[in-house]
PDB file of C-alpha atoms in Angstrom:
ATOM      1  CA  MET S   1      24.490  53.438 -43.080  1.00  0.00           C
ATOM      2  CA  THR S   2      21.651  53.011 -45.483  1.00  0.00           C
ATOM      3  CA  GLU S   3      18.456  54.906 -44.884  1.00  0.00           C
ATOM      4  CA  ARG S   4      15.629  52.763 -43.470  1.00  0.00           C
ATOM      5  CA  ARG S   5      12.722  52.611 -45.842  1.00  0.00           C
ATOM      6  CA  GLY S   6       9.141  52.502 -44.574  1.00  0.00           C
ATOM      7  CA  PRO S   7       6.180  50.696 -46.077  1.00  0.00           C
ATOM      8  CA  PRO S   8       5.058  51.850 -49.532  1.00  0.00           C
ATOM      9  CA  TYR S   9       2.188  54.315 -49.821  1.00  0.00           C
ATOM     10  CA  TYR S  10      -0.437  54.091 -52.546  1.00  0.00           C
ATOM     11  CA  THR S  11      -3.015  56.468 -53.861  1.00  0.00           C
ATOM     12  CA  ASP S  12      -6.715  55.567 -53.918  1.00  0.00           C
ATOM     13  CA  GLU S  13      -6.508  54.741 -57.617  1.00  0.00           C
ATOM     14  CA  GLU S  14      -3.503  52.439 -57.107  1.00  0.00           C
ATOM     15  CA  LEU S  15      -5.217  50.602 -54.233  1.00  0.00           C
ATOM     16  CA  LEU S  16      -8.347  50.031 -56.304  1.00  0.00           C
ATOM     17  CA  GLU S  17      -6.281  48.710 -59.212  1.00  0.00           C
ATOM     18  CA  ILE S  18      -4.462  46.266 -56.886  1.00  0.00           C
ATOM     19  CA  LEU S  19      -7.760  45.033 -55.452  1.00  0.00           C
ATOM     20  CA  MET S  20      -9.285  44.530 -58.885  1.00  0.00           C
ATOM     21  CA  ASN S  21      -6.251  42.586 -60.125  1.00  0.00           C
ATOM     22  CA  SER S  22      -6.267  40.453 -56.967  1.00  0.00           C
ATOM     23  CA  ASP S  23      -9.927  39.516 -57.500  1.00  0.00           C
ATOM     24  CA  GLU S  24      -9.209  38.424 -61.062  1.00  0.00           C
ATOM     25  CA  GLU S  25      -6.290  36.222 -60.001  1.00  0.00           C
ATOM     26  CA  THR S  26      -8.172  34.403 -57.204  1.00  0.00           C
ATOM     27  CA  SER S  27     -11.577  34.097 -58.811  1.00  0.00           C
ATOM     28  CA  ASP S  28     -13.052  30.597 -58.584  1.00  0.00           C
ATOM     29  CA  ILE S  29     -15.145  31.235 -61.663  1.00  0.00           C
ATOM     30  CA  ASP S  30     -12.189  31.981 -63.920  1.00  0.00           C
ATOM     31  CA  GLU S  31      -9.626  29.448 -62.709  1.00  0.00           C
ATOM     32  CA  ASN S  32     -11.437  26.644 -60.934  1.00  0.00           C
ATOM     33  CA  GLU S  33     -14.528  26.078 -63.049  1.00  0.00           C
ATOM     34  CA  VAL S  34     -14.111  23.389 -65.655  1.00  0.00           C
ATOM     35  CA  PRO S  35     -15.095  24.687 -69.103  1.00  0.00           C
ATOM     36  CA  THR S  36     -17.946  22.893 -70.810  1.00  0.00           C
ATOM     37  CA  SER S  37     -18.889  22.444 -74.434  1.00  0.00           C
ATOM     38  CA  ASN S  38     -22.357  23.879 -73.857  1.00  0.00           C
ATOM     39  CA  GLU S  39     -22.198  27.352 -75.348  1.00  0.00           C
ATOM     40  CA  ASP S  40     -25.736  28.191 -74.234  1.00  0.00           C
ATOM     41  CA  GLU S  41     -24.726  27.910 -70.582  1.00  0.00           C
ATOM     42  CA  VAL S  42     -21.736  30.188 -71.127  1.00  0.00           C
ATOM     43  CA  ASP S  43     -23.837  32.805 -72.903  1.00  0.00           C
ATOM     44  CA  GLU S  44     -26.461  32.618 -70.175  1.00  0.00           C
ATOM     45  CA  THR S  45     -23.857  33.179 -67.453  1.00  0.00           C
ATOM     46  CA  GLU S  46     -22.337  36.141 -69.271  1.00  0.00           C
ATOM     47  CA  SER S  47     -25.725  37.751 -69.825  1.00  0.00           C
ATOM     48  CA  ASP S  48     -26.540  37.386 -66.120  1.00  0.00           C
ATOM     49  CA  LEU S  49     -23.311  39.118 -65.179  1.00  0.00           C
ATOM     50  CA  GLU S  50     -23.881  41.911 -67.660  1.00  0.00           C
ATOM     51  CA  GLY S  51     -27.403  42.544 -66.381  1.00  0.00           C
ATOM     52  CA  SER S  52     -26.451  42.666 -62.709  1.00  0.00           C
ATOM     53  CA  GLU S  53     -25.482  45.863 -60.903  1.00  0.00           C
ATOM     54  CA  ILE S  54     -22.405  45.601 -58.714  1.00  0.00           C
ATOM     55  CA  HIS S  55     -21.841  48.137 -55.942  1.00  0.00           C
ATOM     56  CA  CYS S  56     -18.285  48.855 -54.826  1.00  0.00           C
ATOM     57  CA  TYR S  57     -17.263  51.289 -52.115  1.00  0.00           C
ATOM     58  CA  LEU S  58     -14.398  53.770 -52.359  1.00  0.00           C
ATOM     59  CA  LEU S  59     -11.517  53.683 -49.898  1.00  0.00           C
ATOM     60  CA  VAL S  60     -10.893  57.047 -48.225  1.00  0.00           C
ATOM     61  CA  LYS S  61      -7.938  58.193 -46.163  1.00  0.00           C
ATOM     62  CA  ASN S  62      -9.953  60.150 -43.615  1.00  0.00           C
ATOM     63  CA  ARG S  63     -13.168  58.721 -42.170  1.00  0.00           C
ATOM     64  CA  ASP S  64     -14.409  62.286 -41.584  1.00  0.00           C
ATOM     65  CA  GLU S  65     -14.755  62.646 -45.336  1.00  0.00           C
ATOM     66  CA  ILE S  66     -17.680  60.175 -45.278  1.00  0.00           C
ATOM     67  CA  SER S  67     -21.063  61.824 -45.068  1.00  0.00           C
ATOM     68  CA  ASP S  68     -23.852  60.239 -43.011  1.00  0.00           C
ATOM     69  CA  ASP S  69     -26.636  62.106 -44.811  1.00  0.00           C
ATOM     70  CA  GLY S  70     -29.069  59.701 -46.456  1.00  0.00           C
ATOM     71  CA  PRO S  71     -28.461  56.457 -48.330  1.00  0.00           C
ATOM     72  CA  PRO S  72     -25.338  55.981 -50.443  1.00  0.00           C
ATOM     73  CA  GLU S  73     -25.398  57.598 -53.846  1.00  0.00           C
ATOM     74  CA  VAL S  74     -25.182  55.057 -56.632  1.00  0.00           C
ATOM     75  CA  ILE S  75     -23.766  56.106 -59.978  1.00  0.00           C
ATOM     76  CA  PRO S  76     -25.433  54.371 -62.953  1.00  0.00           C
ATOM     77  CA  LYS S  77     -23.360  51.717 -64.664  1.00  0.00           C
ATOM     78  CA  LEU S  78     -21.873  52.623 -68.055  1.00  0.00           C
ATOM     79  CA  ASP S  79     -20.661  50.129 -70.665  1.00  0.00           C
ATOM     80  CA  GLY S  80     -20.391  47.213 -68.233  1.00  0.00           C
ATOM     81  CA  ALA S  81     -18.295  49.187 -65.699  1.00  0.00           C
ATOM     82  CA  PHE S  82     -18.779  49.019 -61.942  1.00  0.00           C
ATOM     83  CA  SER S  83     -21.220  51.271 -60.108  1.00  0.00           C
ATOM     84  CA  TRP S  84     -19.573  53.187 -57.278  1.00  0.00           C
ATOM     85  CA  SER S  85     -20.837  54.558 -53.970  1.00  0.00           C
ATOM     86  CA  ASN S  86     -19.051  56.847 -51.522  1.00  0.00           C
ATOM     87  CA  GLN S  87     -20.677  55.312 -48.430  1.00  0.00           C
ATOM     88  CA  PRO S  88     -19.300  52.331 -46.436  1.00  0.00           C
ATOM     89  CA  PHE S  89     -21.179  49.072 -46.517  1.00  0.00           C
ATOM     90  CA  GLU S  90     -23.449  48.515 -43.516  1.00  0.00           C
ATOM     91  CA  PRO S  91     -24.643  44.900 -43.163  1.00  0.00           C
ATOM     92  CA  ILE S  92     -28.117  44.050 -41.927  1.00  0.00           C
ATOM     93  CA  ILE S  93     -27.979  42.892 -38.305  1.00  0.00           C
ATOM     94  CA  HIS S  94     -30.472  40.124 -37.563  1.00  0.00           C
ATOM     95  CA  ARG S  95     -31.481  40.148 -33.910  1.00  0.00           C
ATOM     96  CA  TYR S  96     -31.298  36.815 -32.118  1.00  0.00           C
ATOM     97  CA  ASN S  97     -34.491  35.693 -30.392  1.00  0.00           C
ATOM     98  CA  PRO S  98     -34.004  32.670 -28.086  1.00  0.00           C
ATOM     99  CA  ALA S  99     -37.756  32.053 -27.985  1.00  0.00           C
ATOM    100  CA  THR S 100     -37.894  31.174 -31.699  1.00  0.00           C
ATOM    101  CA  SER S 101     -34.575  29.355 -32.057  1.00  0.00           C
ATOM    102  CA  GLU S 102     -33.221  25.846 -31.714  1.00  0.00           C
ATOM    103  CA  LEU S 103     -35.203  22.624 -32.202  1.00  0.00           C
ATOM    104  CA  LYS S 104     -38.941  22.647 -32.806  1.00  0.00           C
ATOM    105  CA  ASN S 105     -41.551  20.465 -31.129  1.00  0.00           C
ATOM    106  CA  THR S 106     -41.298  17.915 -33.939  1.00  0.00           C
ATOM    107  CA  PHE S 107     -38.581  16.122 -31.959  1.00  0.00           C
ATOM    108  CA  ASP S 108     -38.779  14.625 -28.480  1.00  0.00           C
ATOM    109  CA  PRO S 109     -36.563  12.340 -26.356  1.00  0.00           C
ATOM    110  CA  ASN S 110     -38.545   9.309 -27.497  1.00  0.00           C
ATOM    111  CA  SER S 111     -37.971   9.939 -31.211  1.00  0.00           C
ATOM    112  CA  THR S 112     -36.251   7.045 -32.969  1.00  0.00           C
ATOM    113  CA  PRO S 113     -33.623   7.588 -35.696  1.00  0.00           C
ATOM    114  CA  LEU S 114     -36.195   6.558 -38.299  1.00  0.00           C
ATOM    115  CA  MET S 115     -38.705   9.117 -36.990  1.00  0.00           C
ATOM    116  CA  CYS S 116     -36.068  11.853 -37.200  1.00  0.00           C
ATOM    117  CA  PHE S 117     -35.089  10.761 -40.707  1.00  0.00           C
ATOM    118  CA  LYS S 118     -38.710  10.881 -41.878  1.00  0.00           C
ATOM    119  CA  GLN S 119     -39.002  14.468 -40.674  1.00  0.00           C
ATOM    120  CA  PHE S 120     -36.826  15.383 -43.656  1.00  0.00           C
ATOM    121  CA  PHE S 121     -37.301  12.478 -46.085  1.00  0.00           C
ATOM    122  CA  SER S 122     -41.044  12.207 -45.673  1.00  0.00           C
ATOM    123  CA  GLU S 123     -43.273   9.553 -47.178  1.00  0.00           C
ATOM    124  CA  ALA S 124     -44.669  12.150 -49.604  1.00  0.00           C
ATOM    125  CA  LEU S 125     -41.175  12.867 -50.935  1.00  0.00           C
ATOM    126  CA  LEU S 126     -40.434   9.154 -51.283  1.00  0.00           C
ATOM    127  CA  GLU S 127     -43.697   8.625 -53.178  1.00  0.00           C
ATOM    128  CA  HIS S 128     -42.655  11.332 -55.643  1.00  0.00           C
ATOM    129  CA  ILE S 129     -39.253   9.679 -56.135  1.00  0.00           C
ATOM    130  CA  VAL S 130     -40.936   6.295 -56.641  1.00  0.00           C
ATOM    131  CA  ILE S 131     -43.161   7.719 -59.397  1.00  0.00           C
ATOM    132  CA  GLU S 132     -40.288   9.367 -61.266  1.00  0.00           C
ATOM    133  CA  THR S 133     -37.960   6.376 -60.840  1.00  0.00           C
ATOM    134  CA  ASN S 134     -40.559   3.982 -62.221  1.00  0.00           C
ATOM    135  CA  ARG S 135     -41.319   6.384 -65.074  1.00  0.00           C
ATOM    136  CA  TYR S 136     -37.660   6.663 -66.068  1.00  0.00           C
ATOM    137  CA  ALA S 137     -37.070   2.903 -65.715  1.00  0.00           C
ATOM    138  CA  ASP S 138     -40.083   2.065 -67.884  1.00  0.00           C
ATOM    139  CA  ASP S 139     -38.867   4.421 -70.614  1.00  0.00           C
ATOM    140  CA  THR S 140     -35.342   2.993 -70.679  1.00  0.00           C
ATOM    141  CA  SER S 141     -36.520  -0.629 -70.449  1.00  0.00           C
ATOM    142  CA  GLN S 142     -38.350  -0.329 -73.760  1.00  0.00           C
ATOM    143  CA  THR S 143     -35.095   0.139 -75.685  1.00  0.00           C
ATOM    144  CA  ALA S 144     -32.827  -2.039 -73.501  1.00  0.00           C
ATOM    145  CA  PRO S 145     -31.476  -5.356 -74.882  1.00  0.00           C
ATOM    146  CA  SER S 146     -33.325  -8.431 -73.692  1.00  0.00           C
ATOM    147  CA  THR S 147     -30.164  -9.780 -72.043  1.00  0.00           C
ATOM    148  CA  SER S 148     -29.460  -6.646 -69.987  1.00  0.00           C
ATOM    149  CA  ARG S 149     -30.328  -6.048 -66.337  1.00  0.00           C
ATOM    150  CA  GLN S 150     -32.535  -3.145 -67.341  1.00  0.00           C
ATOM    151  CA  SER S 151     -34.912  -5.443 -69.194  1.00  0.00           C
ATOM    152  CA  LYS S 152     -35.563  -7.259 -65.891  1.00  0.00           C
ATOM    153  CA  TRP S 153     -36.768  -4.110 -64.147  1.00  0.00           C
ATOM    154  CA  LYS S 154     -39.683  -4.418 -61.731  1.00  0.00           C
ATOM    155  CA  PRO S 155     -41.441  -1.335 -60.291  1.00  0.00           C
ATOM    156  CA  THR S 156     -40.135  -0.161 -56.942  1.00  0.00           C
ATOM    157  CA  CYS S 157     -42.146   1.060 -53.964  1.00  0.00           C
ATOM    158  CA  ARG S 158     -41.756   3.453 -51.049  1.00  0.00           C
ATOM    159  CA  ASP S 159     -40.618   0.812 -48.524  1.00  0.00           C
ATOM    160  CA  GLU S 160     -37.963  -0.527 -50.888  1.00  0.00           C
ATOM    161  CA  LEU S 161     -36.695   2.990 -51.483  1.00  0.00           C
ATOM    162  CA  TYR S 162     -36.269   3.509 -47.733  1.00  0.00           C
ATOM    163  CA  VAL S 163     -34.204   0.304 -47.685  1.00  0.00           C
ATOM    164  CA  PHE S 164     -32.140   1.620 -50.599  1.00  0.00           C
ATOM    165  CA  LEU S 165     -31.411   4.868 -48.732  1.00  0.00           C
ATOM    166  CA  ALA S 166     -30.517   2.978 -45.548  1.00  0.00           C
ATOM    167  CA  VAL S 167     -28.019   0.782 -47.399  1.00  0.00           C
ATOM    168  CA  THR S 168     -26.503   3.830 -49.104  1.00  0.00           C
ATOM    169  CA  ILE S 169     -26.026   5.584 -45.751  1.00  0.00           C
ATOM    170  CA  LEU S 170     -24.502   2.418 -44.281  1.00  0.00           C
ATOM    171  CA  MET S 171     -21.938   2.330 -47.088  1.00  0.00           C
ATOM    172  CA  VAL S 172     -20.456   5.577 -45.783  1.00  0.00           C
ATOM    173  CA  HIS S 173     -19.600   3.865 -42.479  1.00  0.00           C
ATOM    174  CA  THR S 174     -18.232   0.715 -44.164  1.00  0.00           C
ATOM    175  CA  LYS S 175     -16.035   1.987 -46.955  1.00  0.00           C
ATOM    176  CA  LYS S 176     -14.914  -0.350 -49.720  1.00  0.00           C
ATOM    177  CA  ARG S 177     -13.190   0.142 -53.058  1.00  0.00           C
ATOM    178  CA  LYS S 178     -16.129  -0.827 -55.289  1.00  0.00           C
ATOM    179  CA  ILE S 179     -19.874  -1.252 -54.916  1.00  0.00           C
ATOM    180  CA  ASN S 180     -19.586  -4.964 -55.725  1.00  0.00           C
ATOM    181  CA  ASP S 181     -17.290  -5.409 -52.704  1.00  0.00           C
ATOM    182  CA  TYR S 182     -20.209  -4.778 -50.344  1.00  0.00           C
ATOM    183  CA  TRP S 183     -21.721  -8.064 -51.544  1.00  0.00           C
ATOM    184  CA  ALA S 184     -18.416  -9.956 -51.713  1.00  0.00           C
ATOM    185  CA  THR S 185     -18.330 -13.488 -50.288  1.00  0.00           C
ATOM    186  CA  ASP S 186     -14.587 -13.524 -49.638  1.00  0.00           C
ATOM    187  CA  PRO S 187     -14.121 -14.092 -45.859  1.00  0.00           C
ATOM    188  CA  LEU S 188     -11.423 -11.407 -45.770  1.00  0.00           C
ATOM    189  CA  ILE S 189     -13.742  -8.583 -46.833  1.00  0.00           C
ATOM    190  CA  VAL S 190     -17.249  -9.976 -46.408  1.00  0.00           C
ATOM    191  CA  THR S 191     -19.926  -7.749 -44.829  1.00  0.00           C
ATOM    192  CA  PRO S 192     -23.002  -9.985 -44.667  1.00  0.00           C
ATOM    193  CA  ILE S 193     -25.497  -7.308 -43.627  1.00  0.00           C
ATOM    194  CA  PHE S 194     -25.738  -5.918 -47.167  1.00  0.00           C
ATOM    195  CA  SER S 195     -26.708  -9.202 -48.814  1.00  0.00           C
ATOM    196  CA  GLN S 196     -29.200  -9.816 -46.009  1.00  0.00           C
ATOM    197  CA  ILE S 197     -30.998  -6.538 -46.718  1.00  0.00           C
ATOM    198  CA  ILE S 198     -31.007  -6.318 -50.521  1.00  0.00           C
ATOM    199  CA  SER S 199     -29.410  -8.163 -53.429  1.00  0.00           C
ATOM    200  CA  ARG S 200     -26.532  -6.614 -55.329  1.00  0.00           C
ATOM    201  CA  ASP S 201     -28.266  -6.623 -58.722  1.00  0.00           C
ATOM    202  CA  ARG S 202     -31.397  -4.985 -57.340  1.00  0.00           C
ATOM    203  CA  TYR S 203     -29.412  -2.251 -55.577  1.00  0.00           C
ATOM    204  CA  ILE S 204     -27.408  -1.450 -58.708  1.00  0.00           C
ATOM    205  CA  LEU S 205     -30.587  -1.403 -60.779  1.00  0.00           C
ATOM    206  CA  LEU S 206     -32.237   1.044 -58.366  1.00  0.00           C
ATOM    207  CA  LEU S 207     -29.115   3.193 -58.338  1.00  0.00           C
ATOM    208  CA  ARG S 208     -29.048   3.291 -62.140  1.00  0.00           C
ATOM    209  CA  ASN S 209     -32.714   4.278 -62.469  1.00  0.00           C
ATOM    210  CA  LEU S 210     -33.046   6.601 -59.482  1.00  0.00           C
ATOM    211  CA  HIS S 211     -34.813   9.732 -60.711  1.00  0.00           C
ATOM    212  CA  PHE S 212     -36.384  12.819 -59.146  1.00  0.00           C
ATOM    213  CA  ALA S 213     -38.043  14.656 -62.051  1.00  0.00           C
ATOM    214  CA  ASN S 214     -39.878  14.073 -65.314  1.00  0.00           C
ATOM    215  CA  ASN S 215     -37.436  14.574 -68.179  1.00  0.00           C
ATOM    216  CA  GLU S 216     -40.223  15.728 -70.501  1.00  0.00           C
ATOM    217  CA  GLU S 217     -40.788  18.830 -68.362  1.00  0.00           C
ATOM    218  CA  GLN S 218     -37.140  19.897 -68.547  1.00  0.00           C
ATOM    219  CA  LYS S 219     -37.622  21.292 -72.064  1.00  0.00           C
ATOM    220  CA  ASN S 220     -39.668  24.181 -70.673  1.00  0.00           C
ATOM    221  CA  THR S 221     -37.235  25.367 -68.017  1.00  0.00           C
ATOM    222  CA  ASN S 222     -33.715  26.788 -67.722  1.00  0.00           C
ATOM    223  CA  ASP S 223     -33.290  25.686 -64.105  1.00  0.00           C
ATOM    224  CA  ARG S 224     -29.905  23.994 -63.738  1.00  0.00           C
ATOM    225  CA  LEU S 225     -31.155  22.180 -60.641  1.00  0.00           C
ATOM    226  CA  PHE S 226     -34.256  20.895 -62.390  1.00  0.00           C
ATOM    227  CA  LYS S 227     -33.254  17.249 -61.881  1.00  0.00           C
ATOM    228  CA  ILE S 228     -33.293  17.634 -58.090  1.00  0.00           C
ATOM    229  CA  ARG S 229     -35.394  20.783 -57.632  1.00  0.00           C
ATOM    230  CA  THR S 230     -38.272  18.946 -55.924  1.00  0.00           C
ATOM    231  CA  VAL S 231     -35.925  17.334 -53.402  1.00  0.00           C
ATOM    232  CA  VAL S 232     -34.078  20.590 -52.682  1.00  0.00           C
ATOM    233  CA  ASP S 233     -37.286  22.563 -52.115  1.00  0.00           C
ATOM    234  CA  HIS S 234     -38.731  19.824 -49.913  1.00  0.00           C
ATOM    235  CA  LEU S 235     -35.611  19.633 -47.730  1.00  0.00           C
ATOM    236  CA  LYS S 236     -35.439  23.418 -47.366  1.00  0.00           C
ATOM    237  CA  ALA S 237     -39.038  23.518 -46.159  1.00  0.00           C
ATOM    238  CA  ALA S 238     -38.489  20.549 -43.830  1.00  0.00           C
ATOM    239  CA  PHE S 239     -35.435  22.107 -42.190  1.00  0.00           C
ATOM    240  CA  SER S 240     -37.277  25.423 -41.763  1.00  0.00           C
ATOM    241  CA  LYS S 241     -40.122  23.672 -39.949  1.00  0.00           C
ATOM    242  CA  SER S 242     -37.898  21.504 -37.758  1.00  0.00           C
ATOM    243  CA  LEU S 243     -34.965  23.713 -36.852  1.00  0.00           C
ATOM    244  CA  HIS S 244     -34.220  27.395 -36.332  1.00  0.00           C
ATOM    245  CA  PRO S 245     -30.590  28.582 -36.305  1.00  0.00           C
ATOM    246  CA  PHE S 246     -28.849  28.896 -32.960  1.00  0.00           C
ATOM    247  CA  GLN S 247     -27.046  32.068 -31.935  1.00  0.00           C
ATOM    248  CA  ASN S 248     -23.522  30.827 -32.629  1.00  0.00           C
ATOM    249  CA  LEU S 249     -23.118  29.800 -36.252  1.00  0.00           C
ATOM    250  CA  CYS S 250     -20.131  29.192 -38.485  1.00  0.00           C
ATOM    251  CA  ILE S 251     -20.105  29.376 -42.277  1.00  0.00           C
ATOM    252  CA  ASP S 252     -17.882  26.848 -43.978  1.00  0.00           C
ATOM    253  CA  GLU S 253     -17.356  25.654 -47.531  1.00  0.00           C
ATOM    254  CA  SER S 254     -17.142  22.077 -48.713  1.00  0.00           C
ATOM    255  CA  LEU S 255     -16.285  20.498 -52.054  1.00  0.00           C
ATOM    256  CA  MET S 256     -18.385  17.430 -52.869  1.00  0.00           C
ATOM    257  CA  LEU S 257     -16.660  14.983 -55.199  1.00  0.00           C
ATOM    258  CA  PHE S 258     -18.381  14.897 -58.597  1.00  0.00           C
ATOM    259  CA  LYS S 259     -16.892  13.799 -61.929  1.00  0.00           C
ATOM    260  CA  GLY S 260     -19.968  14.061 -64.120  1.00  0.00           C
ATOM    261  CA  ARG S 261     -20.833  16.787 -66.598  1.00  0.00           C
ATOM    262  CA  ILE S 262     -22.382  19.860 -65.033  1.00  0.00           C
ATOM    263  CA  GLY S 263     -22.058  23.579 -65.694  1.00  0.00           C
ATOM    264  CA  TYR S 264     -21.014  24.688 -62.197  1.00  0.00           C
ATOM    265  CA  LYS S 265     -18.493  21.946 -61.404  1.00  0.00           C
ATOM    266  CA  GLN S 266     -15.181  23.329 -60.157  1.00  0.00           C
ATOM    267  CA  TYR S 267     -11.587  22.178 -60.423  1.00  0.00           C
ATOM    268  CA  ILE S 268      -9.376  22.981 -57.429  1.00  0.00           C
ATOM    269  CA  PRO S 269      -5.924  21.308 -57.658  1.00  0.00           C
ATOM    270  CA  SER S 270      -5.110  21.909 -53.972  1.00  0.00           C
ATOM    271  CA  LYS S 271      -8.088  19.857 -52.748  1.00  0.00           C
ATOM    272  CA  ARG S 272      -8.048  16.116 -52.158  1.00  0.00           C
ATOM    273  CA  HIS S 273     -11.065  15.760 -54.440  1.00  0.00           C
ATOM    274  CA  ARG S 274     -10.068  18.131 -57.226  1.00  0.00           C
ATOM    275  CA  PHE S 275     -13.330  17.984 -59.186  1.00  0.00           C
ATOM    276  CA  GLY S 276     -16.572  18.734 -57.426  1.00  0.00           C
ATOM    277  CA  ILE S 277     -19.429  21.021 -56.497  1.00  0.00           C
ATOM    278  CA  LYS S 278     -18.770  23.707 -53.907  1.00  0.00           C
ATOM    279  CA  PHE S 279     -21.249  24.038 -51.043  1.00  0.00           C
ATOM    280  CA  PHE S 280     -21.471  26.799 -48.458  1.00  0.00           C
ATOM    281  CA  ILE S 281     -22.575  25.282 -45.159  1.00  0.00           C
ATOM    282  CA  TYR S 282     -24.091  26.634 -41.969  1.00  0.00           C
ATOM    283  CA  VAL S 283     -22.555  24.851 -38.973  1.00  0.00           C
ATOM    284  CA  ILE S 284     -24.393  24.964 -35.640  1.00  0.00           C
ATOM    285  CA  VAL S 285     -21.552  25.154 -33.121  1.00  0.00           C
ATOM    286  CA  LYS S 286     -23.580  23.878 -30.167  1.00  0.00           C
ATOM    287  CA  LEU S 287     -24.778  20.681 -31.848  1.00  0.00           C
ATOM    288  CA  ASP S 288     -22.091  20.253 -34.539  1.00  0.00           C
ATOM    289  CA  ILE S 289     -24.865  20.048 -37.154  1.00  0.00           C
ATOM    290  CA  HIS S 290     -24.078  20.848 -40.795  1.00  0.00           C
TER     291      HIS S 290
END
C-alpha cells in the first residue's frame, strides 16, 4: 500500500513568490490592455507606477507573532521594490446612518420621467454641450467640401439636444443593425416614431459633431478624460446631491463596448464585447440602481 501524501507545505518565501507570479499572470494591465502607438502615454504610466508606494503585508504562520503596538512599520522602497509591513491590513469601516441615506428631497411621487432626467442632465449642462458642439461644428464646416453634409450644418439648441438624447435612449429599447434602419421605410422593419421626432440626416449630423470640451484647451492638460471631464464632474455632483448610498451595496464590473483609440481600452477575449472600457459599478440592491 502506498503511503498517503498530504497537501504540500510552503515556506513564507515560497508563498510570496507564488502570489507575485499569480498577480503577473492575471493582471489586466499586462494582458488585456491593447497597446497603443503613443509612447508618451506609456512613459507616463510607467512613471506613475515607479513613483507610487505599494504596501504589502507578510503572511505569518502564528497570529500571536503579530504585534498590536502602534501603526504598521513601513520599510522604505529601494530600487523599485515593494515596501513591506508586518501588520495585517485593517480596512476603514464606514458607519451606516439611515437618516442621511437613500433618496433626497429632490424627488417626489409626482415627479415625471423628464423631471428626474433633468436632475442629472440639467439645462446648464446641456447649454455647455450646445456651446461646444456648435464650436466644433463651425470649425469643421470651414474645411468641409461644399457637397458634404457638414457644410449644411445649422447651430443646435438646448431643446434639440434633449430630443437627440431622447432618441438615443429610445434606440436602446428598439435595437436595429444600423442607424439608418431606424429611419427605414420598409414595412417589415419600419419604426415611424423616429422619423416623426427628428430627420435621419439631422440626427447623424448631431452625432458626428457632438462635443463636450474646447479642443484648444486640451494642449494645456494631461487629463485623459479631458473630452468628457465636464460631464463626468457634473454627473458626480448631481448624484451626490440626489442620492446617498443604501446600506446594502454590491460592487460589480462592466465592460462597455468601445473600438476607438484610447489609452485605457482593454481586450478581454472571454467577454462578448472583447474590446472596451472597464467600469466598476455600485449596485443598490434595494432599488436595482447601477
